[in-house]
Amino acid sequence: MHAEVPASPRVRRGKRTRPGNDSALQVSGDSPKDSVAKRKLHGEPHHAKSPPRLPQSLPQVLPAHLTASLRRQQRATLASLQTSNPFADEDNDGPPSANATASRQLQDLLFGSVTRGEGNSCLFLGPRGSGKTKIVEQAIKSLPHQPIVIRLSGHAQHNDRLALREIARQLSLQTGRSFLNDNDIVDEEHNLFSEPIPPVSLPPPSHLPALVSLLPTLSRPTIVILDAFDLFALHARQSLLYCLLDTVQSCRIGQGSNGLAVVGVTSRLDAINLLEKRVKSRFSGRVIRTAPPVKLCHWMSLSRRLLCVPIEKGGEEWMDMWNLAVDTFLADRKVAEVIADTFALTRDVRMLQNLLVGVVAELRPSSPFPTPSNLTSVLAAHRGAHFPDPYTLPYPSICLLIATMHAQTAGHDQVTFEMLHEMFREQLRASAAAPIQIEGGSIGMARCTREVLMASFERLLAAGMFLGVAPPSVNMAPEFVRYRCLVEREVLKRVVDTGGQTSLKKWFYKAS
């Protein structure tokens, strides 16, 4: 075998680079930092860009120079939670959502009425919180020309005469013409503190066809929005709906009309079946349906889109910190559980927006980023019972709650004070007829007068343990107003067991 001969110094000198040779090899041992420096020295371009450096951790207390950015972020996020469209397509690669399809159909319908003078009618149907009102307002804003918009509500205009007056009032504000009689105009200079405003006379129902027939002849196209459409169908003879839909049907292109569109908004599925035959025959039958998000991932992406709103003059430092804080907040297990529980309880996106509004509103320089504890406190304020400790309730109040449980067992979820008082009297008579025998003595229920029970019931109302299901009326006595109990049966069971009163225990367990 031949032994290896070490390289001579002449061979090592042969590895040196000659001056002026562009193809010279890089000297071995140069670091990447030295090579970059040499390229800069020789004027060679350096295209490598360092990635943006994100903050590794969030500060507990916000630096003073970022306080203004926090305030701007709060204002922008709260505005986004109130005004932004929460029903944009979540799946860009998949088919369009139901709301996107509904928005496009409504825009096409209103576009035909505004630009071509068509007469159109439709029913906008969807559950509460599915974005019906938001989609209608955005469709009106997207029109090339601003039309005359008349907004009516079945909750406010509960008869045709009130609806007629509201149509005339809105037309006067948007056209500058007076559609009211001189006797119906209220003096604006009237002193509210000297004497009350005299009652305003309502126009007779016979004026309704004449006023509605003027809508296609106005200077601009007209759009009529009927919120709570099903309540308008409950009006006597459905005169308002008949006049509107008949005018829409007679509106034709090329006849000199400027177009009329009637959009009914409702969450009742059988709203069309409420229409009379003569009204239904003039309705186009076009129904546009909306739907809330159907997947939990849509709510998560919606939460991030609503929170990560860019702001002006925010700076790269603040935006990096805020985006990292939002990602950390949404990735937390407790936050994911709260959003999942809310999604399982209701699909109303307004509930999610209300939770996020509470979280953003609580941000301070000492606590500048959303945390799971903020969300749980806001959730407790929304869901928690606001009544005091039930273990401190007096005897008459517990009797009323037990009577409520008996009513619920009988199938009456809504109760009145008169019902509860009658149940208490029956139990009092039954207890006196068959008292509890203990060690040779008998124990019955203590008597309470009607005034004492009424005072206890009013205290329960003030504490929030009963909730009214109908607005109060001057024609109905207070003891006949219907309420719903918010105290759960298990809570009352623990209260009765802790109190140790045998008569109350016996009465309560009769309801189980």
Tab-separated table of N, CA and C in Angstrom, residues 246-325:
chain	number	residue	atom	x	y	z
A	246	ASP	N	-102.351	45.082	-4.363
A	246	ASP	CA	-103.105	45.386	-5.574
A	246	ASP	C	-102.413	46.482	-6.383
A	247	THR	N	-101.840	47.478	-5.701
A	247	THR	CA	-101.100	48.526	-6.404
A	247	THR	C	-99.835	47.975	-7.037
A	248	VAL	N	-99.163	47.054	-6.343
A	248	VAL	CA	-97.963	46.424	-6.910
A	248	VAL	C	-98.318	45.630	-8.151
A	249	GLN	N	-99.434	44.906	-8.117
A	249	GLN	CA	-99.827	44.082	-9.267
A	249	GLN	C	-100.195	44.929	-10.478
A	250	SER	N	-100.760	46.095	-10.243
A	250	SER	CA	-101.145	46.968	-11.353
A	250	SER	C	-100.007	47.836	-11.864
A	251	CYS	N	-98.851	47.765	-11.210
A	251	CYS	CA	-97.698	48.563	-11.633
A	251	CYS	C	-96.990	47.836	-12.767
A	252	ARG	N	-96.937	48.447	-13.947
A	252	ARG	CA	-96.343	47.824	-15.123
A	252	ARG	C	-95.267	48.732	-15.703
A	253	ILE	N	-94.316	48.094	-16.384
A	253	ILE	CA	-93.238	48.841	-17.028
A	253	ILE	C	-93.785	49.584	-18.238
A	254	GLY	N	-93.384	50.833	-18.397
A	254	GLY	CA	-93.802	51.625	-19.534
A	254	GLY	C	-95.117	52.333	-19.382
A	255	GLN	N	-95.712	52.278	-18.207
A	255	GLN	CA	-96.979	52.952	-17.979
A	255	GLN	C	-96.794	54.245	-17.189
A	256	GLY	N	-95.574	54.732	-17.099
A	256	GLY	CA	-95.320	55.984	-16.415
A	256	GLY	C	-95.123	55.877	-14.922
A	257	SER	N	-95.091	54.664	-14.388
A	257	SER	CA	-94.871	54.495	-12.948
A	257	SER	C	-93.381	54.403	-12.670
A	258	ASN	N	-92.996	54.812	-11.459
A	258	ASN	CA	-91.592	54.782	-11.046
A	258	ASN	C	-91.213	53.541	-10.261
A	259	GLY	N	-92.101	52.610	-10.122
A	259	GLY	CA	-91.756	51.359	-9.467
A	259	GLY	C	-92.184	51.341	-8.009
A	260	LEU	N	-92.608	50.160	-7.559
A	260	LEU	CA	-93.040	49.960	-6.178
A	260	LEU	C	-92.671	48.544	-5.768
A	261	ALA	N	-92.050	48.414	-4.595
A	261	ALA	CA	-91.674	47.109	-4.048
A	261	ALA	C	-92.185	47.019	-2.621
A	262	VAL	N	-92.803	45.914	-2.288
A	262	VAL	CA	-93.314	45.639	-0.951
A	262	VAL	C	-92.588	44.406	-0.426
A	263	VAL	N	-91.873	44.573	0.692
A	263	VAL	CA	-91.085	43.500	1.291
A	263	VAL	C	-91.646	43.229	2.679
A	264	GLY	N	-92.188	42.045	2.878
A	264	GLY	CA	-92.669	41.634	4.192
A	264	GLY	C	-91.614	40.835	4.921
A	265	VAL	N	-91.303	41.217	6.149
A	265	VAL	CA	-90.278	40.558	6.963
A	265	VAL	C	-90.973	39.869	8.130
A	266	THR	N	-90.749	38.574	8.275
A	266	THR	CA	-91.393	37.824	9.343
A	266	THR	C	-90.579	36.591	9.678
A	267	SER	N	-90.824	36.059	10.858
A	267	SER	CA	-90.215	34.795	11.271
A	267	SER	C	-91.248	33.690	11.415
A	268	ARG	N	-92.468	33.969	11.018
A	268	ARG	CA	-93.545	32.975	11.128
A	268	ARG	C	-93.664	32.207	9.824
A	269	LEU	N	-93.608	30.886	9.921
A	269	LEU	CA	-93.576	30.062	8.721
A	269	LEU	C	-94.901	30.067	7.977
A	270	ASP	N	-96.010	30.166	8.709
A	270	ASP	CA	-97.325	30.102	8.065
A	270	ASP	C	-97.889	31.482	7.805
A	271	ALA	N	-97.032	32.469	7.563
A	271	ALA	CA	-97.513	33.837	7.347
A	271	ALA	C	-98.381	33.924	6.091
A	272	ILE	N	-98.019	33.201	5.032
A	272	ILE	CA	-98.809	33.262	3.791
A	272	ILE	C	-100.190	32.664	4.002
A	273	ASN	N	-100.292	31.641	4.845
A	273	ASN	CA	-101.598	31.025	5.079
A	273	ASN	C	-102.544	31.941	5.845
A	274	LEU	N	-101.997	32.995	6.479
A	274	LEU	CA	-102.851	33.941	7.194
A	274	LEU	C	-103.553	34.915	6.259
A	275	LEU	N	-103.115	34.997	5.005
A	275	LEU	CA	-103.691	35.952	4.073
A	275	LEU	C	-105.055	35.475	3.569
A	276	GLU	N	-105.942	36.433	3.380
A	276	GLU	CA	-107.232	36.109	2.784
A	276	GLU	C	-107.057	35.743	1.305
A	277	LYS	N	-108.081	35.144	0.748
A	277	LYS	CA	-107.971	34.671	-0.623
A	277	LYS	C	-107.754	35.818	-1.599
A	278	ARG	N	-108.457	36.937	-1.405
A	278	ARG	CA	-108.312	38.064	-2.311
A	278	ARG	C	-106.949	38.726	-2.178
A	279	VAL	N	-106.346	38.654	-0.983
A	279	VAL	CA	-105.006	39.215	-0.775
A	279	VAL	C	-103.943	38.278	-1.325
A	280	LYS	N	-104.143	36.977	-1.089
A	280	LYS	CA	-103.155	35.999	-1.556
A	280	LYS	C	-103.094	35.956	-3.071
A	281	SER	N	-104.206	36.213	-3.733
A	281	SER	CA	-104.211	36.187	-5.199
A	281	SER	C	-103.407	37.337	-5.795
A	282	ARG	N	-103.205	38.402	-5.036
A	282	ARG	CA	-102.428	39.540	-5.523
A	282	ARG	C	-100.986	39.505	-5.052
A	283	PHE	N	-100.648	38.528	-4.239
A	283	PHE	CA	-99.260	38.368	-3.797
A	283	PHE	C	-98.497	37.522	-4.806
A	284	SER	N	-97.258	37.906	-5.041
A	284	SER	CA	-96.463	37.212	-6.063
A	284	SER	C	-96.087	35.800	-5.661
A	285	GLY	N	-96.145	35.482	-4.379
A	285	GLY	CA	-95.745	34.160	-3.921
A	285	GLY	C	-94.248	33.974	-3.792
A	286	ARG	N	-93.470	35.030	-3.990
A	286	ARG	CA	-92.012	34.927	-3.905
A	286	ARG	C	-91.587	34.963	-2.438
A	287	VAL	N	-90.917	33.914	-1.981
A	287	VAL	CA	-90.456	33.796	-0.599
A	287	VAL	C	-88.940	33.657	-0.616
A	288	ILE	N	-88.257	34.540	0.103
A	288	ILE	CA	-86.796	34.516	0.214
A	288	ILE	C	-86.456	34.124	1.653
A	289	ARG	N	-85.663	33.092	1.798
A	289	ARG	CA	-85.379	32.531	3.118
A	289	ARG	C	-83.954	32.872	3.556
A	290	THR	N	-83.821	33.136	4.848
A	290	THR	CA	-82.519	33.361	5.466
A	290	THR	C	-82.283	32.287	6.527
A	291	ALA	N	-81.034	32.139	6.918
A	291	ALA	CA	-80.673	31.128	7.912
A	291	ALA	C	-79.438	31.592	8.669
A	292	PRO	N	-79.361	31.303	9.961
A	292	PRO	CA	-78.157	31.656	10.722
A	292	PRO	C	-77.027	30.697	10.397
A	293	PRO	N	-75.801	30.971	10.861
A	293	PRO	CA	-74.701	30.018	10.633
A	293	PRO	C	-75.016	28.654	11.224
A	294	VAL	N	-74.663	27.618	10.502
A	294	VAL	CA	-75.024	26.257	10.889
A	294	VAL	C	-73.852	25.488	11.472
A	295	LYS	N	-72.660	26.043	11.463
A	295	LYS	CA	-71.479	25.354	11.976
A	295	LYS	C	-70.801	26.213	13.034
A	296	LEU	N	-70.201	25.530	14.004
A	296	LEU	CA	-69.503	26.235	15.075
A	296	LEU	C	-68.272	26.957	14.549
A	297	CYS	N	-67.624	26.406	13.536
A	297	CYS	CA	-66.442	27.061	12.979
A	297	CYS	C	-66.792	28.417	12.376
A	298	HIS	N	-68.032	28.586	11.913
A	298	HIS	CA	-68.458	29.885	11.394
A	298	HIS	C	-68.475	30.926	12.498
A	299	TRP	N	-68.906	30.526	13.682
A	299	TRP	CA	-68.911	31.462	14.809
A	299	TRP	C	-67.490	31.825	15.227
A	300	MET	N	-66.586	30.856	15.189
A	300	MET	CA	-65.201	31.142	15.574
A	300	MET	C	-64.550	32.094	14.576
A	301	SER	N	-64.732	31.837	13.295
A	301	SER	CA	-64.167	32.745	12.287
A	301	SER	C	-64.842	34.107	12.334
A	302	LEU	N	-66.136	34.126	12.639
A	302	LEU	CA	-66.837	35.398	12.773
A	302	LEU	C	-66.305	36.189	13.962
A	303	SER	N	-66.013	35.511	15.058
A	303	SER	CA	-65.463	36.202	16.233
A	303	SER	C	-64.128	36.841	15.912
A	304	ARG	N	-63.278	36.131	15.205
A	304	ARG	CA	-61.973	36.706	14.873
A	304	ARG	C	-62.105	37.860	13.883
A	305	ARG	N	-63.034	37.735	12.939
A	305	ARG	CA	-63.203	38.808	11.958
A	305	ARG	C	-63.751	40.073	12.613
A	306	LEU	N	-64.629	39.919	13.601
A	306	LEU	CA	-65.182	41.081	14.274
A	306	LEU	C	-64.198	41.738	15.227
A	307	LEU	N	-63.294	40.945	15.802
A	307	LEU	CA	-62.339	41.503	16.762
A	307	LEU	C	-61.102	42.082	16.080
A	308	CYS	N	-60.629	41.442	15.039
A	308	CYS	CA	-59.402	41.889	14.361
A	308	CYS	C	-59.757	42.926	13.294
A	309	VAL	N	-60.146	44.083	13.746
A	309	VAL	CA	-60.495	45.176	12.838
A	309	VAL	C	-59.288	46.101	12.724
A	310	PRO	N	-58.776	46.359	11.514
A	310	PRO	CA	-57.632	47.284	11.383
A	310	PRO	C	-58.051	48.701	11.720
A	311	ILE	N	-57.127	49.440	12.296
A	311	ILE	CA	-57.382	50.820	12.679
A	311	ILE	C	-56.339	51.719	12.039
A	312	GLU	N	-56.701	52.967	11.895
A	312	GLU	CA	-55.762	53.948	11.372
A	312	GLU	C	-54.823	54.418	12.485
A	313	LYS	N	-53.587	54.664	12.107
A	313	LYS	CA	-52.561	55.129	13.041
A	313	LYS	C	-52.368	54.154	14.200
A	314	GLY	N	-52.557	52.853	13.883
A	314	GLY	CA	-52.372	51.865	14.932
A	314	GLY	C	-50.924	51.473	15.133
A	315	GLY	N	-50.159	51.430	14.058
A	315	GLY	CA	-48.774	51.036	14.172
A	315	GLY	C	-48.614	49.530	14.103
A	316	GLU	N	-47.479	49.108	13.562
A	316	GLU	CA	-47.218	47.675	13.420
A	316	GLU	C	-47.074	46.997	14.767
A	317	GLU	N	-46.494	47.689	15.718
A	317	GLU	CA	-46.304	47.093	17.047
A	317	GLU	C	-47.635	46.764	17.693
A	318	TRP	N	-48.582	47.715	17.656
A	318	TRP	CA	-49.874	47.460	18.295
A	318	TRP	C	-50.672	46.387	17.558
A	319	MET	N	-50.696	46.409	16.233
A	319	MET	CA	-51.474	45.435	15.493
A	319	MET	C	-50.954	44.027	15.713
A	320	ASP	N	-49.629	43.870	15.789
A	320	ASP	CA	-49.075	42.543	16.068
A	320	ASP	C	-49.490	42.061	17.449
A	321	MET	N	-49.435	42.950	18.417
A	321	MET	CA	-49.831	42.559	19.774
A	321	MET	C	-51.320	42.247	19.845
A	322	TRP	N	-52.158	43.045	19.192
A	322	TRP	CA	-53.602	42.811	19.254
A	322	TRP	C	-53.998	41.527	18.541
A	323	ASN	N	-53.438	41.259	17.373
A	323	ASN	CA	-53.754	40.018	16.661
A	323	ASN	C	-53.312	38.796	17.451
A	324	LEU	N	-52.135	38.899	18.085
A	324	LEU	CA	-51.678	37.784	18.922
A	324	LEU	C	-52.602	37.586	20.115
A	325	ALA	N	-53.083	38.686	20.703
A	325	ALA	CA	-53.985	38.580	21.847
A	325	ALA	C	-55.314	37.951	21.449
